Each structure stands twice: as C-alpha cells, then as structure tokens.
Short mmCIF file of C-alpha atoms in Angstrom, two decimals:
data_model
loop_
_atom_site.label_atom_id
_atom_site.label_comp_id
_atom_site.label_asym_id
_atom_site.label_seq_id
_atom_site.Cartn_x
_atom_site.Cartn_y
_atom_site.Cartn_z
CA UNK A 141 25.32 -8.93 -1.18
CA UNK A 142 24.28 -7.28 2.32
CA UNK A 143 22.56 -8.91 5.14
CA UNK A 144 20.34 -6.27 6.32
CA UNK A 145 18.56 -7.96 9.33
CA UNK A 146 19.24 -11.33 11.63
CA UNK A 147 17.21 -11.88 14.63
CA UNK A 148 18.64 -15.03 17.26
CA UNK A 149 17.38 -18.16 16.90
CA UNK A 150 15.49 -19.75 19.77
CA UNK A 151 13.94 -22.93 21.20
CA UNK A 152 10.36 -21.19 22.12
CA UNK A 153 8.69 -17.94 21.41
CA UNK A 154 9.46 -15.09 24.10
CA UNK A 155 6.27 -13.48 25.36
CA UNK A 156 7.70 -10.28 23.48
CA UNK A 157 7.36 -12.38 20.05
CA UNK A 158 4.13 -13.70 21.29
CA UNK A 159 2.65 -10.22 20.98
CA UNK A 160 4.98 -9.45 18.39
CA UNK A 161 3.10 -11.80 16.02
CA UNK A 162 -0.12 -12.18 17.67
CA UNK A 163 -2.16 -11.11 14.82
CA UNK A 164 -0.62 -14.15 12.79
CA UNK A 165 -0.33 -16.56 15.83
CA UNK A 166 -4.43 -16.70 15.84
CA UNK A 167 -4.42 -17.63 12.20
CA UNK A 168 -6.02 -21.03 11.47
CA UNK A 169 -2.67 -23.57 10.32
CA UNK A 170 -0.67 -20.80 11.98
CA UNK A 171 1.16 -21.95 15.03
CA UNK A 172 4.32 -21.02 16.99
CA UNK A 173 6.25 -24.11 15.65
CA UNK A 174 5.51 -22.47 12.05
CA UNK A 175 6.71 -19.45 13.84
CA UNK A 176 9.61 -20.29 14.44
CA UNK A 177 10.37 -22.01 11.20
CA UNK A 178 9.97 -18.79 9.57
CA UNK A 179 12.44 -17.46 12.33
CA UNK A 180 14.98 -19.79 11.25
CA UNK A 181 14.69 -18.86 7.51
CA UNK A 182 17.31 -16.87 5.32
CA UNK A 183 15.70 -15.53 2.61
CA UNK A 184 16.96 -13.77 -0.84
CA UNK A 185 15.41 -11.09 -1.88
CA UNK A 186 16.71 -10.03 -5.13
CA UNK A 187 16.99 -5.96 -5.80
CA UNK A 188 13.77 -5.60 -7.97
CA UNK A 189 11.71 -7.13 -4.79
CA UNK A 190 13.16 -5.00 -2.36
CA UNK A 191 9.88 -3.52 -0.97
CA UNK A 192 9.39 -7.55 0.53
CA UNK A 193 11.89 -6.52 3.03
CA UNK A 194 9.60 -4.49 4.89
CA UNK A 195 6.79 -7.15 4.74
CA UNK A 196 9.45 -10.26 5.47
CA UNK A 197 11.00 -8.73 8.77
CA UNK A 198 7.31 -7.74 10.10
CA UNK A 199 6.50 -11.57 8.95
CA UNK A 200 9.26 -12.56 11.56
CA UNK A 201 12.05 -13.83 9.10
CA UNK A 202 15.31 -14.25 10.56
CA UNK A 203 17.18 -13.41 7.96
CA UNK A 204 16.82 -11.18 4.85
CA UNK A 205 19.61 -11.57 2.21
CA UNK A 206 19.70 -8.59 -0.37
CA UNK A 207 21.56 -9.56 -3.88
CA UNK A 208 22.42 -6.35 -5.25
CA UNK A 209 22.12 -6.71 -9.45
CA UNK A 210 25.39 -5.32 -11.05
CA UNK A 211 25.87 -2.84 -14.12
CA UNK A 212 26.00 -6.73 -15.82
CA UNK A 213 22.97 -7.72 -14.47
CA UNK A 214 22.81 -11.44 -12.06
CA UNK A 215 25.82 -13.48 -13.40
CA UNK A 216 25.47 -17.01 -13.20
CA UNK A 217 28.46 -17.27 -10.85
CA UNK A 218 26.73 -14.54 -8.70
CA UNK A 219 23.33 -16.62 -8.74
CA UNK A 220 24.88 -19.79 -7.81
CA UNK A 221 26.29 -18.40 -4.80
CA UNK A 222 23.57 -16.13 -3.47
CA UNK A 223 20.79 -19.46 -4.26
CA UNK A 224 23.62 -21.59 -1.46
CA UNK A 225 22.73 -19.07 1.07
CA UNK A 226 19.28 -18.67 0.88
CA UNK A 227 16.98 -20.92 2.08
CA UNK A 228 14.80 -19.76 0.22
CA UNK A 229 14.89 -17.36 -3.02
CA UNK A 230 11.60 -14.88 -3.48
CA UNK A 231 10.71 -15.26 -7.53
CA UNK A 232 9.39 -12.40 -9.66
CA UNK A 233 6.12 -13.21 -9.63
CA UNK A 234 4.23 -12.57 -13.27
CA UNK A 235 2.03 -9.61 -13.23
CA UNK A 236 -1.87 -11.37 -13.28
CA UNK A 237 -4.34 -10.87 -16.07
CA UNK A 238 -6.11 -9.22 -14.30
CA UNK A 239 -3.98 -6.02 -14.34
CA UNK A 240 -2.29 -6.41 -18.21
CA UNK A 241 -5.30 -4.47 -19.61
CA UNK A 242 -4.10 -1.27 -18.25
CA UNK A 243 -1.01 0.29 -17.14
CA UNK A 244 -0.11 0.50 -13.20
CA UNK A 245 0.69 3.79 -11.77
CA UNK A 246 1.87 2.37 -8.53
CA UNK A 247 5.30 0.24 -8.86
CA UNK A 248 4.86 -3.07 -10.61
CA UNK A 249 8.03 -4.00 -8.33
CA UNK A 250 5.62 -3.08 -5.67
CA UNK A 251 3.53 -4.99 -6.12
CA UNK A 252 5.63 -8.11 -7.38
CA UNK A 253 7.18 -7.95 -4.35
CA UNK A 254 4.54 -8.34 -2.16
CA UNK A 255 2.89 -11.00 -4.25
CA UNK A 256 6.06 -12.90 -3.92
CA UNK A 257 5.59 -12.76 -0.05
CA UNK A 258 1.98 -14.27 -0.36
CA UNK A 259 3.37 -16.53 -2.33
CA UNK A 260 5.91 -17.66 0.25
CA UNK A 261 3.58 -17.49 3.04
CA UNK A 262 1.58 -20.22 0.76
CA UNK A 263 3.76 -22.30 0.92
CA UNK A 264 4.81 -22.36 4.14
CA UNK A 265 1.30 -23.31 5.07
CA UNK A 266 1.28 -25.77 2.69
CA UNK A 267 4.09 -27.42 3.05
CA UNK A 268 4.18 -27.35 7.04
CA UNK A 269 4.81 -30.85 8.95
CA UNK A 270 1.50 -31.88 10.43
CA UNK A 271 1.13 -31.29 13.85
CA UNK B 178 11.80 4.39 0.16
CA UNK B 179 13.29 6.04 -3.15
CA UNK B 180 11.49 7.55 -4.99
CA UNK B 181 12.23 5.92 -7.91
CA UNK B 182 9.40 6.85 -10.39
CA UNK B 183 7.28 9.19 -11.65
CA UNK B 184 4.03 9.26 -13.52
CA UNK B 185 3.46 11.39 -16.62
CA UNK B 186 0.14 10.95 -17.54
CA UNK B 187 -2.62 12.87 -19.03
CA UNK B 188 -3.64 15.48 -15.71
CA UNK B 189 -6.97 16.39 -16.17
CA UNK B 190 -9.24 15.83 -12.70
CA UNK B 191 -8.49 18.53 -10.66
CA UNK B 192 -8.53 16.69 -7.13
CA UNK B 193 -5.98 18.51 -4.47
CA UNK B 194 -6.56 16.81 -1.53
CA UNK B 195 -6.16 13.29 -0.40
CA UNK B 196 -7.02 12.27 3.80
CA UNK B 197 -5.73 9.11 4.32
CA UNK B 198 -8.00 7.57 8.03
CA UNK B 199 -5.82 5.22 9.98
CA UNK B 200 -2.34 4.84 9.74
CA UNK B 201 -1.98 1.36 9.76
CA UNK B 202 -1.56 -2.28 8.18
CA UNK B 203 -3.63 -0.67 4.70
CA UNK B 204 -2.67 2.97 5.21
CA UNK B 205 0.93 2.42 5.71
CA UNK B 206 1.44 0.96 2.30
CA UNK B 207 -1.37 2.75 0.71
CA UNK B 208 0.24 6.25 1.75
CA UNK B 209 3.75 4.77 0.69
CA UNK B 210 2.92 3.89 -2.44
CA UNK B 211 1.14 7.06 -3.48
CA UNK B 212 4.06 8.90 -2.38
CA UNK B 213 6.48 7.18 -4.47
CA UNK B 214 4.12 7.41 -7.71
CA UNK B 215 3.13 11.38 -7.04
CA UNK B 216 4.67 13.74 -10.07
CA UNK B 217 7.24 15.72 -8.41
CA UNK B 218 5.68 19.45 -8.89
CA UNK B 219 2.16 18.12 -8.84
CA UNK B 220 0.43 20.46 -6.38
CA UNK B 221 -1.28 18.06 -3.03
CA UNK B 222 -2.51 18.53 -0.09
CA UNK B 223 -2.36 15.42 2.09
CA UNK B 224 -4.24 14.70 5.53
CA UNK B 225 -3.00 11.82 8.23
CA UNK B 226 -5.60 11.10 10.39
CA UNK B 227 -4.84 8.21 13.51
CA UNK B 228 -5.99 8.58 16.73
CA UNK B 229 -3.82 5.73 18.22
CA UNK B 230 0.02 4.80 19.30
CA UNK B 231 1.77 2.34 17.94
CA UNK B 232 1.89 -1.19 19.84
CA UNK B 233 3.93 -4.30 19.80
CA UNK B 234 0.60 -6.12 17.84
CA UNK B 235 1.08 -3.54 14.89
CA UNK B 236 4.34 -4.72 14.01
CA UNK B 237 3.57 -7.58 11.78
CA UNK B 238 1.89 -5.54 9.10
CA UNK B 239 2.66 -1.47 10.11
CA UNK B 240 5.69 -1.14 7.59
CA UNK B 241 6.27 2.25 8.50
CA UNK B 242 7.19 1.41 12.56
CA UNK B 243 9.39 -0.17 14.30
CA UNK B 244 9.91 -1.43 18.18
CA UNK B 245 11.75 1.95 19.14
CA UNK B 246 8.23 3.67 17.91
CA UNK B 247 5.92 1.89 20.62
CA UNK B 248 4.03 4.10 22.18
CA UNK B 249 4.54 7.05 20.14
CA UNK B 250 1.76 8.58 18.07
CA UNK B 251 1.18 7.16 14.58
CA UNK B 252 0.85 9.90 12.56
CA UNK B 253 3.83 11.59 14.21
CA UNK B 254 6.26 8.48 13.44
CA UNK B 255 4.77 8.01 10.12
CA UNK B 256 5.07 11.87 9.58
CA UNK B 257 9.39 11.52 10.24
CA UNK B 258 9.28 8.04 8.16
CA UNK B 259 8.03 9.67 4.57
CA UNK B 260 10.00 12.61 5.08
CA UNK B 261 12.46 11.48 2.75
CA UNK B 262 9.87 10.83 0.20
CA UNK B 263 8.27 14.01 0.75
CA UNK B 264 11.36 16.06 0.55
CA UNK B 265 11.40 15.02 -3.09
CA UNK B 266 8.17 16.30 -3.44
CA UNK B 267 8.31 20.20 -2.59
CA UNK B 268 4.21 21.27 -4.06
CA UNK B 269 2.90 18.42 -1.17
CA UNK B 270 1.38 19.79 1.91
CA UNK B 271 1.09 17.82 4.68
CA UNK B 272 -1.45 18.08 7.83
CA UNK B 273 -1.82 15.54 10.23
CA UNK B 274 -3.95 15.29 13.29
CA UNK B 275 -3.92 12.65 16.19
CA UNK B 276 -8.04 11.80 15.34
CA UNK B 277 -10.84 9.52 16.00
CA UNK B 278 -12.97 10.43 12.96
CA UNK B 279 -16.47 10.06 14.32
CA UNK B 280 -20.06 11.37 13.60
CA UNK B 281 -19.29 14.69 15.81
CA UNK B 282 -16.27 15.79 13.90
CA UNK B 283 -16.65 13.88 10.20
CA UNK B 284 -17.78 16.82 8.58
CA UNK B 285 -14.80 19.30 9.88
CA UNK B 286 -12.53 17.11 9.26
CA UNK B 287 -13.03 15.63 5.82
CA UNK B 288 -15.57 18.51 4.24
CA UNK B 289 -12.83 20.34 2.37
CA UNK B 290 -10.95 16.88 1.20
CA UNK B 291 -11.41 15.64 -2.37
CA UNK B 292 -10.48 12.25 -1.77
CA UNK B 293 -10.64 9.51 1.37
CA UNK B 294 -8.22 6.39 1.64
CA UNK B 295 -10.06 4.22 4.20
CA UNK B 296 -7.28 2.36 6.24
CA UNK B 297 -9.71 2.07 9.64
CA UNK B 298 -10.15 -1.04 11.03
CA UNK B 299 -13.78 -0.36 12.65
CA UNK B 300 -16.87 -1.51 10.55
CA UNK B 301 -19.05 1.49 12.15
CA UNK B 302 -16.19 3.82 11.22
CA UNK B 303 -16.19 2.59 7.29
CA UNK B 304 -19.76 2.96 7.25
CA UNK B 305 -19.61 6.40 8.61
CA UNK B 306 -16.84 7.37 6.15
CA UNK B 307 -18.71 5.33 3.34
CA UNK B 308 -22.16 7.56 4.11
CA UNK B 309 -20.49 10.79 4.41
CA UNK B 310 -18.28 10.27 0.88
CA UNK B 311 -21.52 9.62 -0.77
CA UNK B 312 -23.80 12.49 0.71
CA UNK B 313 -20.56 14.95 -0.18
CA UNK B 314 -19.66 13.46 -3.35
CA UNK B 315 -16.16 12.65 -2.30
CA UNK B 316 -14.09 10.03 -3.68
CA UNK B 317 -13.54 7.34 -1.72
CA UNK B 318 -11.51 3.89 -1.21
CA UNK B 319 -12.82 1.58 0.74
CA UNK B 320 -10.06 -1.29 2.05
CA UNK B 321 -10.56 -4.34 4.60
CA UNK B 322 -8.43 -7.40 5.28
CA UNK B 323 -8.74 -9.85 7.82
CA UNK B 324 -6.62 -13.42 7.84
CA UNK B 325 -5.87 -14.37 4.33
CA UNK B 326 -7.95 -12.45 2.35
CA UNK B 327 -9.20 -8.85 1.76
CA UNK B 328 -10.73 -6.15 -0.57
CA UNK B 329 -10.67 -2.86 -1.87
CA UNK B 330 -13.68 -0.53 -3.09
CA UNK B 331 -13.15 2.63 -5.17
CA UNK B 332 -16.62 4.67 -4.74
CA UNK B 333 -17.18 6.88 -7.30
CA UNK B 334 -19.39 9.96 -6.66
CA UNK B 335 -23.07 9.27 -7.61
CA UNK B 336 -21.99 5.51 -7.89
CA UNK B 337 -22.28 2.40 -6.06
CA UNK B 338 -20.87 2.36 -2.38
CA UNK B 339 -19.65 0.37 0.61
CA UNK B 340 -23.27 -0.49 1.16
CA UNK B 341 -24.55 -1.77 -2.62
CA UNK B 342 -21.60 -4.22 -2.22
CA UNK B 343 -22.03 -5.63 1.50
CA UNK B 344 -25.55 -4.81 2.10
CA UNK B 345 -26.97 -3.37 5.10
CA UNK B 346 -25.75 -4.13 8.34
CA UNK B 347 -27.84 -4.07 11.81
CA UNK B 348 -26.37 -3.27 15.59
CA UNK B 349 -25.46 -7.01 15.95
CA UNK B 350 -23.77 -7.17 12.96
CA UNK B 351 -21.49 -3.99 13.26
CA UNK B 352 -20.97 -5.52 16.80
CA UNK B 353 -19.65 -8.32 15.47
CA UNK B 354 -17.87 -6.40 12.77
CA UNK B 355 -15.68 -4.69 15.40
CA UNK B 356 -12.19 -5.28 15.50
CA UNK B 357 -11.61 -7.81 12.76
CA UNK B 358 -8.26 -8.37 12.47
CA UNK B 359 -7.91 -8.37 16.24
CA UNK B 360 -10.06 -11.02 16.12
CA UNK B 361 -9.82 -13.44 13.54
CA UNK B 362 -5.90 -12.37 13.18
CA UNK B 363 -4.40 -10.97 9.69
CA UNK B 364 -1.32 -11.64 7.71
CA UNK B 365 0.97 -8.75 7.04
CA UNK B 366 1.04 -8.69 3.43
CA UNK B 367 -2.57 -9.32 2.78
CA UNK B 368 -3.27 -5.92 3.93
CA UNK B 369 -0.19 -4.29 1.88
CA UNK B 370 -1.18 -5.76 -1.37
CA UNK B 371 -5.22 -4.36 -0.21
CA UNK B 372 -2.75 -0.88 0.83
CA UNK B 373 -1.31 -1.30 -2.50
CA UNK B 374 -4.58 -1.53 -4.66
CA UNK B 375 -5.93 1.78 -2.72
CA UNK B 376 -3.36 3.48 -3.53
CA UNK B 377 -3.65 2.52 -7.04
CA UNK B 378 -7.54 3.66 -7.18
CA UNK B 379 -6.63 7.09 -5.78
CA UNK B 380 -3.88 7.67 -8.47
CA UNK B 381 -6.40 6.79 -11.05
CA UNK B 382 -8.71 9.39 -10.11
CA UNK B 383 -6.23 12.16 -9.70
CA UNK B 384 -3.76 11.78 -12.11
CA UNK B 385 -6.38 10.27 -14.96
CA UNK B 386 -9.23 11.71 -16.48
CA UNK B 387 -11.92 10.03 -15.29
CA UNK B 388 -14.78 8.56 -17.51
CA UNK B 389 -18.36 9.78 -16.30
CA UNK B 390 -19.91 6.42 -16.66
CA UNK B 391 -17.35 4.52 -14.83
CA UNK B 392 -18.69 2.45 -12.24
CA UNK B 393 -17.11 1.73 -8.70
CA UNK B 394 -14.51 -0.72 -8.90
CA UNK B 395 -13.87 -3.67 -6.60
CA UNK B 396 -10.79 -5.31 -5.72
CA UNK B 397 -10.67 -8.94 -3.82
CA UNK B 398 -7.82 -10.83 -2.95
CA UNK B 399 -7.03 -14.14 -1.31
CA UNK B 400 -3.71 -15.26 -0.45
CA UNK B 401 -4.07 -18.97 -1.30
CA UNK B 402 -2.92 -19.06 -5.03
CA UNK B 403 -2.67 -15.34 -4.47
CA UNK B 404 -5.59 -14.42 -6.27
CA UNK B 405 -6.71 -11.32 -7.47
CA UNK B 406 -10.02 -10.20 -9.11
CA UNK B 407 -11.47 -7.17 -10.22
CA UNK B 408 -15.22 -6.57 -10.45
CA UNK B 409 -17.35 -3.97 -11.70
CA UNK B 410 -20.07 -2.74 -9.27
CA UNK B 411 -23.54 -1.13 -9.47
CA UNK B 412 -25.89 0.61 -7.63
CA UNK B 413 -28.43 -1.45 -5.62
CA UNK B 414 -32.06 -0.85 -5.08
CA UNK B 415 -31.67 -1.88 -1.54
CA UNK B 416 -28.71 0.31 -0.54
CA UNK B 417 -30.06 3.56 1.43
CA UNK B 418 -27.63 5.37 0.04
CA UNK B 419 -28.54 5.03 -3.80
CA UNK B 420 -32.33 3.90 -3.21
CA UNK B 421 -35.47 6.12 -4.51
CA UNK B 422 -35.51 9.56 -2.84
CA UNK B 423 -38.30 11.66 -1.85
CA UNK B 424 -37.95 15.22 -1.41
CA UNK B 425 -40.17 18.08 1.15
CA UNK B 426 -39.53 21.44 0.91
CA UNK B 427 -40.19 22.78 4.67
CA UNK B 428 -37.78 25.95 4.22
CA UNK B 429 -41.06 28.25 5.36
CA UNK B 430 -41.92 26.09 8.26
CA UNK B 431 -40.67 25.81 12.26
CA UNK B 432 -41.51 23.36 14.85
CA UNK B 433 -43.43 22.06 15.37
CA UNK B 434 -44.92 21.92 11.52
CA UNK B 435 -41.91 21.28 10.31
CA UNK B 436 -42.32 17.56 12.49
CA UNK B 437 -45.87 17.40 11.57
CA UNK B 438 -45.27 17.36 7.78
CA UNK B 439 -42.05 14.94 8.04
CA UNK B 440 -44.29 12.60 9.92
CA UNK B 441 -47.44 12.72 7.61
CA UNK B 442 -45.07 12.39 4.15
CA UNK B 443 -43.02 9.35 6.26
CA UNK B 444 -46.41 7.48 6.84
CA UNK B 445 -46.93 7.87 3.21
CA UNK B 446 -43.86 6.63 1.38
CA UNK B 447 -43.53 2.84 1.15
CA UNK B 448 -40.78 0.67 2.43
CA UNK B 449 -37.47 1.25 1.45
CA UNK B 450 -37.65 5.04 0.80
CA UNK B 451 -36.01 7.81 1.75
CA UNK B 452 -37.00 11.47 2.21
CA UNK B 453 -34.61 14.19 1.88
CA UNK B 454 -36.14 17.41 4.13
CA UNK B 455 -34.70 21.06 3.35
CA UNK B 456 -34.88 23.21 6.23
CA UNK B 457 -34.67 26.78 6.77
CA UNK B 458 -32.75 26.79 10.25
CA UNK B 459 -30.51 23.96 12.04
CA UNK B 460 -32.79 24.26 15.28
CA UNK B 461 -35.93 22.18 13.14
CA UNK B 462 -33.53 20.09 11.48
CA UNK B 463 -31.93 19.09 14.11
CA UNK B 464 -35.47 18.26 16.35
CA UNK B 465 -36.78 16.72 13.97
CA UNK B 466 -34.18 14.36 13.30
CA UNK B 467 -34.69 13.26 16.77
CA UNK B 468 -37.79 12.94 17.13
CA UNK B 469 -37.90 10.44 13.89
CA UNK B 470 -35.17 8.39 15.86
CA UNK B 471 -37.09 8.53 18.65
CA UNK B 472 -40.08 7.16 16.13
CA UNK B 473 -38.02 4.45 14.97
CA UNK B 474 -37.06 5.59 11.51
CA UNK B 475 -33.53 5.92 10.25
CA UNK B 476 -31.89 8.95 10.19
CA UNK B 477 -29.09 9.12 7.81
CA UNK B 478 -28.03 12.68 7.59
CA UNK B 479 -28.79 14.95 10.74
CA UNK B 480 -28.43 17.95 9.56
CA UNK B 481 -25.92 19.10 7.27
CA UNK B 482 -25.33 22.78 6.06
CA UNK B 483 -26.27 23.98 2.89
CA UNK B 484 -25.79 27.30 1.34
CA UNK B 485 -27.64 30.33 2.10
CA UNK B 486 -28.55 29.46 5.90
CA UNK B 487 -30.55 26.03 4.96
CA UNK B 488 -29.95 22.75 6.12
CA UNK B 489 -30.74 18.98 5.05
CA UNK B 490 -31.76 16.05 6.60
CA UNK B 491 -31.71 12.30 5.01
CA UNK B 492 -34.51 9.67 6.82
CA UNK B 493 -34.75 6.12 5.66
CA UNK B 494 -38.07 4.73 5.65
CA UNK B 495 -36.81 0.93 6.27
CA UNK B 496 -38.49 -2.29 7.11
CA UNK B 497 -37.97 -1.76 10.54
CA UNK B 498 -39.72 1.29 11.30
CA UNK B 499 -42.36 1.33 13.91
#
C-alpha cells in the first residue's frame, strides 16, 4: 500500500486554494465547507482505478491511498485493512449499456476510473450537511 | 502513464495526422488516452496546438500540470509529460506550436491534418474549427463541458456538424458563449470522461474501417447518476453548412462583373441558401466577399485555394440579409 499524496489539513481555504479550485468553488451546492471536506478525505483507490489519481488530487483530496493487487489478487485480510484506512473506497464502476455493443479502444480502466470519481463527487453533493 | 495496451484491430483508413487545439481540461485526457491506445509501429503525425500558460485555475481538471508548471507554456509542459508515452512509440511525430488558431491562420495550420480533437474552450473558436473541418472534409471531434455535464461530437466528412446539432448561433449568443467554464465553473472529471470519449471517436476513425453511411455520433454526459448517452445525428436543413447549395461559375470574369453576377444570383435564391462562387484569381474573391459583408449577407468561406490558380467563396443567403 503507498500513500502517494497528503496535503495539510486546515480550518479555512488559503487564497492559493481559492484559485486553486475556483472553477469548482462557483459550482451551484459547491462551497468551501464541501471543500474542505473533500480536503480532509483519504481515499482508496484500488490498482485497476489508478488513472482517478490524477482526477482526485486536481479534485483537492487530501489523501490518495493506492492498494497495490498482489500475484494473489486482494486477500480478504488485505481488504479489511486497506477499507479501515480509507474513508472512502472508489468501486469499479460497471461499464454502461451504452458502450457493451462494441468494444472500447481506449482503456476500460480509463474510463472506470473516472466514472468512479463522478460517482464520488455525487455523492458528496448529495450527501452534504445543509448549509 | 504506462502504456499498458495496445490495439490490434483491422487498419484500414489511412488517416496520419491527428492536431489536437487546446491543451487543456478535454485535451489533456483526450491526448493521454490516445497515446496509451496507439499501436506501437503505427506511423502518426501528431500536432499540439495552445496558445496559453498554465495557471493556478487549470489545476483542477489539467491532468497533465502541476503547480511547479505555472506559467510555463502548455504545449511545452505537456510536450516533457507524454514523453514517456511517446518514447514507446518510435513511428509518432510530434509538432507543437504555442497557437491561437483563428480565421487568419486556420487554414496553415490545420490544411494538411487528417483529423481535429477540439479541446478549446471558446464557442467562436469551435465554430471556426467546426466550419473549416466541414469545408475541408476533415474529421473532427467536437468536445464541451461546463459544471456537471458535457458532450462530445464526432463529425464525419459530408455528415452532420457542430451546427445541425446546436443550431445557429448570433453575435449575442457566441458572446455569451465565451468562456464557459470560467463562468459557470466545471468539475474536473466531467471534462476527462468528455477527453476520454474524444479520444475514443478519433481511434475509431483511424484504427477502424469506417462505414460510408455512418452518421456523426454524439456523446452527452451528466454527472448526476453519471449518465451517459449516445445519439445518432443527421444533417439539418437549417444548418449552413449542410443546407441546399447553389453554384456560379465566374472563373472568366473580374471586378467588377464578378460582384455584379454574385449580387444578381444572391437576389434570386430564396432564404436559407447558399451560393458557392468559383473564381479565377484571389483579388475578385476576396472583394467580393467583402462587399457581400458589407451587403449584409453571410460569408462563410472567403476565399479558399483551389487547384490550378482558382479560388472559392461560400455566401449564406440567411434570414437576416438586408
């Protein structure tokens, strides 16, 4: 398991951050307090979702947990502990309808991963406290 | 990024150039993506074309920078960030060119390219590339994203474009169009799954053989439920770019005649026309473009250069003519 990037928690957004994410900031039901709940966050991403890395550090996450599958595959043992750490684990999405007709020729990890992201970012929106 | 796959499919188009315009939230993951899916000794030229730096503001959706990169060029950083990628990939070319693609240099700059990935975030720039891809016959993926959702447009040559799908636009409009994501914000990943789905139109056109009577293809996503649909789309009567043509032969003629006739065959046509005009010199098609501006009609192609010295110019007969 490797923790590839951790960013200080803080009280209020610095005006660096502010500009940082000010293309999200200006998002109706976006607001700094969800801000910085997502700054707080430790989130697994396991190895066949790795391309969310990318998307969850630009999101502002403050911490990215990579589980790293053995020759054995995810052991129970291994899940148990990794699932503790995280606050919260990025699923393998299913691949839609939309695309099982025809076969992708960009990654279908790729894109997994990213829907797993939008998926996240769901519901944080949904599930933030009202304000 | 690894690159961790490789596509063996049937290669029968033979496209060899790609130009991916603007470097950013779409074209980062767009050009990623291809990268990672190209066959290893499949001949490519590819084209990077940014005109800007990269900011603090890019950072939530521009995969390919980071804070040490502010200020730097964008094609220059993103040049040094796929190298790895690229040194896997010895038959790709690379060009890149720190760019505003406008109406002055569209043509140079995109004339010899088989293929354009749209990743600008200007609705005046779109249209231009939209326009051009269709006069040239050059594929050409539309993308767009703004707050949660977004969409992506394959235009196929001699089939429906930006235009069929969103209609016409006026001044206002395109004003308002301007800067979208700077204005009504964007989330990261919205624009790397629209990235994604260009990506994923290009490879289908160069590394597929393409059926003639497939029609454009369009892509819409929305981040609540993360939903993703693809449409079929068709040509529409009302799009200047695929509605009826007209065509004068003035190849014999020079100004003024060559005005004289434009203007006599313009009163004719009805609403909703438009004439194509060959010309035998760039001098006549050049005034007389103007002067049907300065008339009030809409001139879609200035004058663009045809073989053996002659020259064509596109005029819209629309509603709003004088």
């Amino acid at each position: 398991m490797t923790q590839p990037s951790s960013t200080p928690k803080s009280a209020s957004l610095s005006s660096s951050e502010i500009e940082k994410f000010s293309r999200q900031l200006i998002l109706k039901g976006w607001s700094a307090a969800l801000q910085l709940r997502i700054g707080e966050l430790v989130v697994g991403v396991p190895e066949e979702l790795s391309f969310a890395t990318e998307y969850l550090r630009a999101l502002g996450v403050g911490q990215v947990v990579s589980a790293e599958r053995s020759t054995e595959g995810y052991t129970e043992n291994y899940t148990k502990q990794f699932t503790e750490k995280v606050d919260y684990l990025l699923q393998c999405p299913p691949i839609p309808a939309a695309d099982s007709a025809t076969e992708r020729l960009t990654s279908q990890g790729s894109l997994r991963a990213l829907l797993s992201v939008s998926h996240l970012i769901d519901h944080l929106l949904n599930s933030r406290p009202k304000e | 990024m690894a690159h961790s796959e490789t596509v063996s499919l049937s290669e029968t188009v033979s496209l060899s150039q790609i130009t991916f315009v603007g470097i950013g939230g779409l074209g980062c993951p767009a050009l990623c993506c291809f990268l990672s899916a190209w066959p290893k000794n499949r001949p490519l030229t590819i084209q990077l074309l940014d005109p800007d730096q990269v900011s603090l503001s890019n950072l939530n959706r521009q995969i390919l920078f980071e804070e040490k990169d502010i200020g730097r060029a964008k094609v220059v950083v993103a040049t040094e960030r796929i190298g790895a990628l690229l040194s896997q990939l010895p038959q790709v070319e690379l060009r890149t060119a720190q760019v505003f693609v406008n109406c002055e240099n569209v043509h140079q700059l995109l004339s010899t390219t088989d293929y354009v990935v749209d990743g600008t975030d200007s609705a005046r720039t779109k249209l231009l590339l939209n326009d051009f891809c269709v006069a040239q016959k050059i594929h050409y993926v539309y993308g767009g994203a703004t707050a949660f959702s977004g969409a992506a447009l394959e235009v196929r040559p001699g089939k429906a474009c930006l235009r069929c799908v969103f209609g016409d636009f006026s001044e206002e409009e395109l004003l308002d169009l301007e800067g979208g994501c700077r204005a009504q914000g964007i989330v990261g990943v919205v624009a790397g799954i629209v990235g994604l789905e260009q990506a994923e139109f290009a490879l289908r056109s160069f590394l597929l053989e393409a059926s003639p009577a497939k029609s454009s293809e369009l892509f819409r996503f929305a981040l609540e439920g993360s939903r993703r649909t693809f449409s079929a789309v068709l040509p529409s009567a009302d799009c200047p770019n695929h509605c009826l043509s007209i065509y004068l032969d003035l190849l014999q003629l020079s100004c003024p005649e060559t005005f004289l006739y434009t203007k006599l065959a313009l009163e004719e046509l009805p609403h909703g026309v438009r004439l194509e005009i060959l010309f035998g010199n760039e001098i006549s098609a050049r005034n007389v473009s103007r002067s049907c501006q300065e008339e009030g009609y809409r001139v879609l192609i200035e004058s663009e250069p045809l073989t053996k010295g002659r020259y064509k110019t596109v005029i819209l007969k629309e509603s709003r003519a004088k």
